[in-house]
mmCIF file of C-alpha atoms and ligand atoms in Angstrom:
data_model
loop_
_atom_site.group_PDB
_atom_site.id
_atom_site.type_symbol
_atom_site.label_atom_id
_atom_site.label_comp_id
_atom_site.label_asym_id
_atom_site.label_seq_id
_atom_site.Cartn_x
_atom_site.Cartn_y
_atom_site.Cartn_z
ATOM 1 C CA MET X 1 20.029 13.020 4.555
ATOM 2 C CA GLN X 2 19.571 11.929 8.172
ATOM 3 C CA THR X 3 18.560 8.737 9.530
ATOM 4 C CA ILE X 4 16.439 8.770 12.861
ATOM 5 C CA ASP X 5 15.412 5.778 14.918
ATOM 6 C CA ASP X 6 14.021 7.430 17.906
ATOM 7 C CA PRO X 7 10.275 8.434 17.750
ATOM 8 C CA SER X 8 10.930 11.497 20.113
ATOM 9 C CA ALA X 9 13.756 12.725 17.919
ATOM 10 C CA ILE X 10 11.854 12.671 14.739
ATOM 11 C CA GLN X 11 8.873 14.438 16.488
ATOM 12 C CA ARG X 12 11.224 17.188 17.754
ATOM 13 C CA ARG X 13 12.809 17.611 14.389
ATOM 14 C CA CYS X 14 9.632 17.672 12.449
ATOM 15 C CA GLU X 15 8.126 20.175 15.005
ATOM 16 C CA SER X 16 11.264 22.606 14.613
ATOM 17 C CA LEU X 17 10.915 22.309 10.732
ATOM 18 C CA ARG X 18 7.164 23.115 10.942
ATOM 19 C CA ARG X 19 7.832 26.173 13.361
ATOM 20 C CA ASP X 20 10.484 27.341 10.750
ATOM 21 C CA GLY X 21 7.425 27.228 8.196
ATOM 22 C CA LYS X 22 8.671 24.202 6.174
ATOM 23 C CA THR X 23 5.924 21.981 4.296
ATOM 24 C CA ILE X 24 6.535 18.315 5.261
ATOM 25 C CA GLY X 25 5.872 15.327 2.857
ATOM 26 C CA LEU X 26 5.676 11.780 4.365
ATOM 27 C CA VAL X 27 6.279 8.379 2.306
ATOM 28 C CA PRO X 28 5.315 5.540 4.823
ATOM 29 C CA THR X 29 7.006 2.250 3.725
ATOM 30 C CA MET X 30 8.030 -1.235 4.887
ATOM 31 C CA GLY X 31 11.320 -0.802 2.974
ATOM 32 C CA ALA X 32 13.063 -3.062 0.280
ATOM 33 C CA PHE X 33 12.706 -0.305 -2.146
ATOM 34 C CA HIS X 34 11.663 -0.554 -5.804
ATOM 35 C CA GLU X 35 10.768 1.844 -8.503
ATOM 36 C CA GLY X 36 7.288 2.121 -6.921
ATOM 37 C CA HIS X 37 8.525 3.556 -3.550
ATOM 38 C CA VAL X 38 10.880 5.628 -5.510
ATOM 39 C CA SER X 39 8.076 7.168 -7.624
ATOM 40 C CA LEU X 40 6.207 8.151 -4.527
ATOM 41 C CA MET X 41 9.484 9.728 -3.134
ATOM 42 C CA ARG X 42 9.720 11.935 -6.450
ATOM 43 C CA TRP X 43 6.312 13.146 -6.105
ATOM 44 C CA ALA X 44 6.724 14.219 -2.617
ATOM 45 C CA ARG X 45 10.062 15.832 -3.430
ATOM 46 C CA ALA X 46 8.574 17.967 -5.980
ATOM 47 C CA ASP X 47 5.497 18.986 -3.400
ATOM 48 C CA ASN X 48 7.243 19.802 -0.174
ATOM 49 C CA ASP X 49 10.293 21.439 1.408
ATOM 50 C CA ILE X 50 10.998 18.628 3.521
ATOM 51 C CA LEU X 51 10.905 14.983 2.412
ATOM 52 C CA VAL X 52 10.376 12.267 5.220
ATOM 53 C CA VAL X 53 10.343 8.581 4.403
ATOM 54 C CA SER X 54 9.611 6.001 7.248
ATOM 55 C CA VAL X 55 11.001 2.376 6.956
ATOM 56 C CA PHE X 56 9.262 0.012 9.251
ATOM 57 C CA VAL X 57 8.245 -3.396 8.861
ATOM 58 C CA ASN X 58 4.994 -3.199 11.048
ATOM 59 C CA PRO X 59 4.607 -6.469 13.179
ATOM 60 C CA ILE X 60 0.886 -5.823 14.095
ATOM 61 C CA GLN X 61 -0.173 -5.613 10.511
ATOM 62 C CA PHE X 62 0.850 -9.123 9.812
ATOM 63 C CA GLY X 63 -1.319 -12.246 10.981
ATOM 64 C CA ARG X 64 -0.070 -15.202 12.517
ATOM 65 C CA GLY X 65 1.310 -17.551 9.837
ATOM 66 C CA GLU X 66 1.971 -14.437 7.524
ATOM 67 C CA ASP X 67 5.294 -13.424 6.173
ATOM 68 C CA PHE X 68 6.487 -10.936 8.954
ATOM 69 C CA ASP X 69 9.845 -12.933 9.685
ATOM 70 C CA SER X 70 10.412 -13.562 5.950
ATOM 71 C CA TYR X 71 9.406 -9.994 4.789
ATOM 72 C CA PRO X 72 12.191 -8.410 2.498
ATOM 73 C CA ARG X 73 14.568 -6.107 4.654
ATOM 74 C CA ASP X 74 17.492 -4.095 3.031
ATOM 75 C CA LEU X 75 18.007 -0.831 5.066
ATOM 76 C CA ASP X 76 21.330 -0.229 3.582
ATOM 77 C CA GLY X 77 20.208 -0.530 -0.080
ATOM 78 C CA ASP X 78 16.913 1.540 1.094
ATOM 79 C CA LEU X 79 19.135 4.260 2.495
ATOM 80 C CA ALA X 80 21.411 4.519 -0.830
ATOM 81 C CA GLN X 81 17.974 4.676 -2.784
ATOM 82 C CA ALA X 82 16.495 7.509 -0.410
ATOM 83 C CA GLU X 83 19.705 9.492 -0.742
ATOM 84 C CA GLN X 84 19.338 9.522 -4.495
ATOM 85 C CA ALA X 85 15.694 10.413 -4.383
ATOM 86 C CA GLY X 86 16.593 13.581 -2.366
ATOM 87 C CA VAL X 87 15.137 12.375 0.797
ATOM 88 C CA ASP X 88 15.969 14.656 3.884
ATOM 89 C CA LEU X 89 14.809 12.418 6.798
ATOM 90 C CA VAL X 90 14.609 8.505 6.799
ATOM 91 C CA PHE X 91 12.798 7.328 10.192
ATOM 92 C CA ALA X 92 13.721 3.738 10.807
ATOM 93 C CA PRO X 93 12.532 2.912 14.227
ATOM 94 C CA SER X 94 12.561 -0.414 15.937
ATOM 95 C CA ALA X 95 9.364 -2.347 16.651
ATOM 96 C CA GLU X 96 10.244 -1.838 20.516
ATOM 97 C CA ALA X 97 10.465 1.845 20.000
ATOM 98 C CA ILE X 98 7.021 1.927 18.141
ATOM 99 C CA TYR X 99 5.237 -0.500 20.583
ATOM 100 C CA PRO X 100 7.017 -0.129 23.895
ATOM 101 C CA LYS X 101 6.035 -2.240 26.918
ATOM 102 C CA GLY X 102 2.469 -1.259 27.841
ATOM 103 C CA PHE X 103 1.268 -0.110 24.464
ATOM 104 C CA GLN X 104 -2.291 -0.822 24.134
ATOM 105 C CA THR X 105 -4.111 1.592 21.900
ATOM 106 C CA TYR X 106 -5.289 0.835 18.480
ATOM 107 C CA VAL X 107 -7.201 2.576 15.674
ATOM 108 C CA ASP X 108 -9.826 0.830 13.850
ATOM 109 C CA VAL X 109 -11.601 1.817 10.799
ATOM 110 C CA THR X 110 -14.747 -0.456 10.749
ATOM 111 C CA GLU X 111 -16.686 -0.578 7.501
ATOM 112 C CA VAL X 112 -14.149 -0.279 4.465
ATOM 113 C CA THR X 113 -11.720 -2.665 6.086
ATOM 114 C CA LYS X 114 -14.326 -5.565 5.967
ATOM 115 C CA GLY X 115 -13.934 -6.775 2.425
ATOM 116 C CA LEU X 116 -11.053 -7.597 -0.060
ATOM 117 C CA CYS X 117 -7.719 -7.819 2.039
ATOM 118 C CA GLY X 118 -9.553 -7.264 5.279
ATOM 119 C CA ALA X 119 -11.593 -10.439 4.926
ATOM 120 C CA SER X 120 -8.508 -12.610 4.029
ATOM 121 C CA ARG X 121 -6.187 -10.724 6.522
ATOM 122 C CA PRO X 122 -8.237 -10.266 9.670
ATOM 123 C CA GLY X 123 -6.546 -7.375 11.952
ATOM 124 C CA HIS X 124 -4.121 -6.399 9.000
ATOM 125 C CA PHE X 125 -5.773 -2.692 8.612
ATOM 126 C CA ARG X 126 -6.179 -2.206 12.162
ATOM 127 C CA GLY X 127 -2.379 -2.615 12.415
ATOM 128 C CA VAL X 128 -1.962 -0.362 9.403
ATOM 129 C CA THR X 129 -4.189 2.449 10.747
ATOM 130 C CA THR X 130 -2.481 2.275 14.077
ATOM 131 C CA VAL X 131 0.892 2.633 12.788
ATOM 132 C CA VAL X 132 -0.118 5.270 10.458
ATOM 133 C CA ALA X 133 -1.855 7.311 13.028
ATOM 134 C CA LYS X 134 1.510 7.051 15.015
ATOM 135 C CA LEU X 135 3.580 8.100 12.083
ATOM 136 C CA PHE X 136 1.241 11.098 11.383
ATOM 137 C CA ASN X 137 1.339 12.373 15.140
ATOM 138 C CA LEU X 138 5.170 11.782 15.203
ATOM 139 C CA ILE X 139 5.894 13.610 11.785
ATOM 140 C CA GLY X 140 3.038 15.895 11.426
ATOM 141 C CA PRO X 141 3.104 16.020 7.601
ATOM 142 C CA HIS X 142 1.235 18.209 5.419
ATOM 143 C CA ARG X 143 1.040 15.454 2.918
ATOM 144 C CA ALA X 144 1.369 11.621 2.814
ATOM 145 C CA TYR X 145 1.744 9.603 -0.332
ATOM 146 C CA PHE X 146 0.491 6.218 -1.002
ATOM 147 C CA GLY X 147 0.297 3.943 -4.009
ATOM 148 C CA GLN X 148 -2.662 2.754 -5.885
ATOM 149 C CA LYS X 149 -1.186 -0.852 -5.781
ATOM 150 C CA ASP X 150 -2.509 -0.954 -2.085
ATOM 151 C CA TYR X 151 -5.985 0.747 -3.405
ATOM 152 C CA GLN X 152 -7.922 -0.449 -0.282
ATOM 153 C CA GLN X 153 -5.179 0.877 2.031
ATOM 154 C CA SER X 154 -5.720 4.424 0.687
ATOM 155 C CA VAL X 155 -9.459 4.260 1.199
ATOM 156 C CA VAL X 156 -9.048 2.960 4.961
ATOM 157 C CA VAL X 157 -6.316 5.793 5.282
ATOM 158 C CA ARG X 158 -8.591 8.552 3.924
ATOM 159 C CA ARG X 159 -11.241 7.256 6.283
ATOM 160 C CA LEU X 160 -8.964 7.552 9.156
ATOM 161 C CA VAL X 161 -7.907 11.030 8.409
ATOM 162 C CA ALA X 162 -11.386 12.291 7.852
ATOM 163 C CA ASP X 163 -13.092 10.687 10.799
ATOM 164 C CA LEU X 164 -10.092 11.749 13.282
ATOM 165 C CA ASN X 165 -10.003 15.249 11.746
ATOM 166 C CA MET X 166 -6.249 14.846 10.984
ATOM 167 C CA ALA X 167 -5.117 17.912 9.107
ATOM 168 C CA LEU X 168 -3.075 16.575 6.087
ATOM 169 C CA ASP X 169 -3.616 15.542 2.517
ATOM 170 C CA ILE X 170 -3.492 12.022 1.260
ATOM 171 C CA VAL X 171 -2.006 11.642 -2.283
ATOM 172 C CA LEU X 172 -2.793 8.468 -4.261
ATOM 173 C CA LEU X 173 -0.316 7.741 -6.917
ATOM 174 C CA PRO X 174 -0.329 5.304 -9.764
ATOM 175 C CA THR X 175 1.113 1.845 -9.820
ATOM 176 C CA VAL X 176 4.406 1.433 -11.257
ATOM 177 C CA ARG X 177 4.786 -1.936 -13.284
ATOM 178 C CA GLU X 178 7.401 -4.126 -14.652
ATOM 179 C CA ALA X 179 7.725 -4.479 -18.327
ATOM 180 C CA ASP X 180 5.160 -7.146 -18.493
ATOM 181 C CA GLY X 181 2.913 -5.483 -16.329
ATOM 182 C CA LEU X 182 3.288 -7.037 -13.129
ATOM 183 C CA ALA X 183 2.854 -4.599 -10.209
ATOM 184 C CA MET X 184 6.280 -3.849 -8.593
ATOM 185 C CA SER X 185 6.171 -5.322 -5.038
ATOM 186 C CA SER X 186 8.781 -5.961 -2.412
ATOM 187 C CA ARG X 187 7.439 -9.557 -2.350
ATOM 188 C CA ASN X 188 8.127 -10.122 -6.012
ATOM 189 C CA ILE X 189 11.936 -11.132 -5.436
ATOM 190 C CA ARG X 190 10.508 -14.177 -3.581
ATOM 191 C CA LEU X 191 9.003 -15.485 -6.562
ATOM 192 C CA THR X 192 10.742 -18.349 -8.354
ATOM 193 C CA PRO X 193 11.196 -17.906 -12.171
ATOM 194 C CA PRO X 194 8.167 -20.126 -13.120
ATOM 195 C CA GLN X 195 6.183 -18.302 -10.368
ATOM 196 C CA ARG X 196 7.428 -14.873 -11.675
ATOM 197 C CA ARG X 197 6.444 -15.707 -15.430
ATOM 198 C CA ALA X 198 2.879 -17.002 -14.179
ATOM 199 C CA ALA X 199 2.210 -13.729 -12.309
ATOM 200 C CA SER X 200 2.059 -11.897 -15.393
ATOM 201 C CA VAL X 201 -1.440 -13.198 -15.678
ATOM 202 C CA LEU X 202 -2.804 -10.820 -12.979
ATOM 203 C CA TYR X 203 -2.191 -7.725 -15.201
ATOM 204 C CA ALA X 204 -3.339 -9.640 -18.284
ATOM 205 C CA SER X 205 -6.502 -10.497 -16.521
ATOM 206 C CA LEU X 206 -7.139 -6.871 -15.231
ATOM 207 C CA SER X 207 -6.290 -5.392 -18.689
ATOM 208 C CA ARG X 208 -8.942 -7.835 -20.178
ATOM 209 C CA ALA X 209 -11.543 -6.704 -17.633
ATOM 210 C CA GLU X 210 -10.729 -3.103 -18.640
ATOM 211 C CA THR X 211 -11.136 -3.975 -22.446
ATOM 212 C CA ARG X 212 -14.480 -5.778 -21.708
ATOM 213 C CA ILE X 213 -15.986 -2.692 -19.581
ATOM 214 C CA ARG X 214 -14.827 -0.225 -22.179
ATOM 215 C CA ASP X 215 -16.526 -2.339 -24.730
ATOM 216 C CA GLY X 216 -19.736 -1.995 -23.016
ATOM 217 C CA GLU X 217 -19.895 -5.000 -20.769
ATOM 218 C CA ARG X 218 -21.754 -3.733 -17.494
ATOM 219 C CA ASN X 219 -22.359 -6.895 -15.683
ATOM 220 C CA ALA X 220 -20.036 -7.102 -12.808
ATOM 221 C CA ALA X 221 -20.660 -10.772 -12.389
ATOM 222 C CA THR X 222 -19.500 -11.313 -16.085
ATOM 223 C CA ILE X 223 -16.197 -9.334 -15.350
ATOM 224 C CA PHE X 224 -15.659 -11.345 -12.038
ATOM 225 C CA GLU X 225 -16.045 -14.519 -13.773
ATOM 226 C CA ASP X 226 -13.792 -13.658 -16.911
ATOM 227 C CA VAL X 227 -10.903 -12.724 -14.450
ATOM 228 C CA ARG X 228 -11.355 -15.632 -12.361
ATOM 229 C CA ALA X 229 -11.525 -17.907 -15.301
ATOM 230 C CA MET X 230 -8.163 -16.256 -16.854
ATOM 231 C CA ILE X 231 -6.354 -16.482 -13.687
ATOM 232 C CA GLU X 232 -7.199 -20.133 -13.223
ATOM 233 C CA THR X 233 -5.669 -20.951 -16.651
ATOM 234 C CA GLU X 234 -2.517 -20.485 -14.756
ATOM 235 C CA PRO X 235 -1.693 -23.571 -12.782
ATOM 236 C CA LEU X 236 0.664 -21.760 -10.339
ATOM 237 C CA ALA X 237 -2.071 -19.378 -9.422
ATOM 238 C CA ARG X 238 -4.190 -19.595 -6.305
ATOM 239 C CA ILE X 239 -6.937 -17.066 -6.069
ATOM 240 C CA ASP X 240 -7.386 -15.587 -2.510
ATOM 241 C CA TYR X 241 -10.173 -13.102 -3.926
ATOM 242 C CA VAL X 242 -11.248 -11.214 -7.111
ATOM 243 C CA ALA X 243 -13.647 -8.538 -6.538
ATOM 244 C CA VAL X 244 -15.650 -5.835 -8.706
ATOM 245 C CA CYS X 245 -16.712 -3.043 -6.378
ATOM 246 C CA ASP X 246 -17.504 0.564 -6.002
ATOM 247 C CA PRO X 247 -14.174 2.690 -5.651
ATOM 248 C CA GLU X 248 -15.395 4.514 -2.528
ATOM 249 C CA THR X 249 -17.334 2.168 -0.315
ATOM 250 C CA LEU X 250 -15.717 -1.072 -1.591
ATOM 251 C CA GLN X 251 -19.201 -2.678 -1.725
ATOM 252 C CA PRO X 252 -19.446 -5.387 -4.806
ATOM 253 C CA LEU X 253 -21.163 -3.919 -7.677
ATOM 254 C CA ASP X 254 -24.035 -5.575 -9.651
ATOM 255 C CA CYS X 255 -23.777 -3.248 -12.612
ATOM 256 C CA ILE X 256 -20.961 -1.297 -13.740
ATOM 257 C CA GLU X 257 -22.395 2.417 -14.506
ATOM 258 C CA GLY X 258 -19.580 4.597 -13.252
ATOM 259 C CA PRO X 259 -16.189 3.896 -11.729
ATOM 260 C CA ALA X 260 -15.332 0.447 -10.807
ATOM 261 C CA LEU X 261 -12.435 -1.217 -8.919
ATOM 262 C CA VAL X 262 -11.355 -4.566 -10.177
ATOM 263 C CA ALA X 263 -9.083 -5.828 -7.348
ATOM 264 C CA LEU X 264 -7.460 -9.194 -6.678
ATOM 265 C CA ALA X 265 -5.173 -11.271 -4.466
ATOM 266 C CA VAL X 266 -3.652 -14.241 -5.666
ATOM 267 C CA ARG X 267 -0.879 -16.662 -4.131
ATOM 268 C CA PHE X 268 1.950 -18.022 -6.046
ATOM 269 C CA GLY X 269 3.557 -20.655 -3.669
ATOM 270 C CA GLU X 270 3.939 -18.709 -0.337
ATOM 271 C CA THR X 271 3.852 -15.211 -2.044
ATOM 272 C CA ARG X 272 0.665 -13.381 -1.995
ATOM 273 C CA LEU X 273 0.483 -10.630 -4.456
ATOM 274 C CA ILE X 274 -2.387 -7.869 -4.735
ATOM 275 C CA ASP X 275 -3.190 -5.740 -7.860
ATOM 276 C CA ASN X 276 -6.252 -3.628 -8.988
ATOM 277 C CA PHE X 277 -7.519 -1.417 -11.868
ATOM 278 C CA LEU X 278 -9.703 1.408 -11.745
ATOM 279 C CA ILE X 279 -11.915 1.422 -14.700
ATOM 280 C CA THR X 280 -14.666 3.956 -15.824
ATOM 281 C CA ALA X 281 -17.515 2.649 -17.692
ATOM 282 C CA SER X 282 -18.092 5.539 -20.248
HETATM 283 P P1 AMP D 1 5.201 -1.096 0.998
HETATM 284 O O1 AMP D 1 6.696 -0.828 1.529
HETATM 285 O O2 AMP D 1 4.884 -2.149 0.251
HETATM 286 O O3 AMP D 1 4.152 -0.978 2.406
HETATM 287 O O4 AMP D 1 4.586 0.225 0.330
HETATM 288 C C1 AMP D 1 4.787 1.432 0.618
HETATM 289 C C2 AMP D 1 4.134 2.492 -0.207
HETATM 290 O O5 AMP D 1 4.523 2.224 -1.531
HETATM 291 C C3 AMP D 1 2.426 2.161 -0.124
HETATM 292 O O6 AMP D 1 1.760 3.418 -0.287
HETATM 293 C C4 AMP D 1 2.308 1.360 -1.371
HETATM 294 O O7 AMP D 1 1.090 1.501 -1.915
HETATM 295 C C5 AMP D 1 3.239 2.011 -2.414
HETATM 296 N N1 AMP D 1 3.699 1.023 -3.565
HETATM 297 C C6 AMP D 1 3.945 -0.335 -3.333
HETATM 298 N N2 AMP D 1 4.159 -0.824 -4.569
HETATM 299 C C7 AMP D 1 4.041 0.090 -5.342
HETATM 300 C C8 AMP D 1 4.020 0.180 -6.819
HETATM 301 N N3 AMP D 1 4.246 -0.868 -7.772
HETATM 302 N N4 AMP D 1 3.489 1.458 -7.573
HETATM 303 C C9 AMP D 1 3.157 2.499 -6.662
HETATM 304 N N5 AMP D 1 3.304 2.332 -5.380
HETATM 305 C C10 AMP D 1 3.631 1.288 -4.703
#
C-alpha cells in the first residue's frame, strides 16, 4: 500500500494504471475509520483491480460553528486499517493542496440539496460536490462507493455524475450498525456514555416506522409524528429534522404508496447524528 499526498502525483499514478487497463475503485472518506468505511473498502476491493481510498476532512463542507476543528482524525490508525482491507493507494492530501491560493471554482447541485441536511447545513453539499468532483478528476475511478447512512449525499453525487456526464458508476452500500442499531459514525466516539445510550432511540424510531408502514400505515404525517414523538421521549435528544420523503426527489410525501425514505438528524449535546431507512410499502 502506498500513501500519496500530492494531487498531481495521484493523478499521474492513476492515469498510468488506467493506461495499463486496470479498473479503479474509489472510496472517498473523511477518515477516522470504523466498520462502515471498512465495509465499503471490502466491496470495492472485490469489484476492482485497484482500490484507492481518500482521507480528507474537507473544510468547505463544514459551516461556520460546525465541528471541522474537532472532527476526529487518526491517520495512523486509518492507514493500518486500510492496509488490512487490501487498499492499494491512500490519497491523503492537505487542505492547501486541494484548495491552493486562487481556488474559486465550486460545483453546485441545486434541487436535491435543498431539503434535509441541505436545509440545516447551508453550503454543505456544495462543499461535498466540489471535493467529490475534484477527487473524480484526480483519480478517474471506474466506480465510487458511498454508504446509505449519508443517503442524501448519494442522491446528490448521482445527480452530479449524471448532470456533468462523468463516466463512472456510483455504488450505494448498506449502513453498518452497532449491536443496538446505532449507525456507525466517526462522530459516535464524541458521545458521552449517557448520550451514547440515548442515541439508540434513532434506530428504534426508524424500526418502528418500518413496522408501521409494513403493517399498512400510508399516511406520511402519521409516520413523521410517530418518529418525532418517540425521539422526544429521550431527554438528551434534540431533533434537527425528521422527514418522510420520496427517495429519488427527496420531496416530502403525503401518502406512502411505494418506496419511502424516512430520514432524521438529531443532536446529542454537540454531536449531530444522521440516519435513515428506505422502506417500501407493499
Ligand atoms: P465519512 O468519512 O463519514 O465522510 O464517510 C465516508 C463514506 O463512508 C461515506 O460514503 C459514508 O456514507 C460511508 N459511511 C459512513 N458511515 C457508514 C456506515 N455506518 N455504514 C456504511 N457506510 C458508512
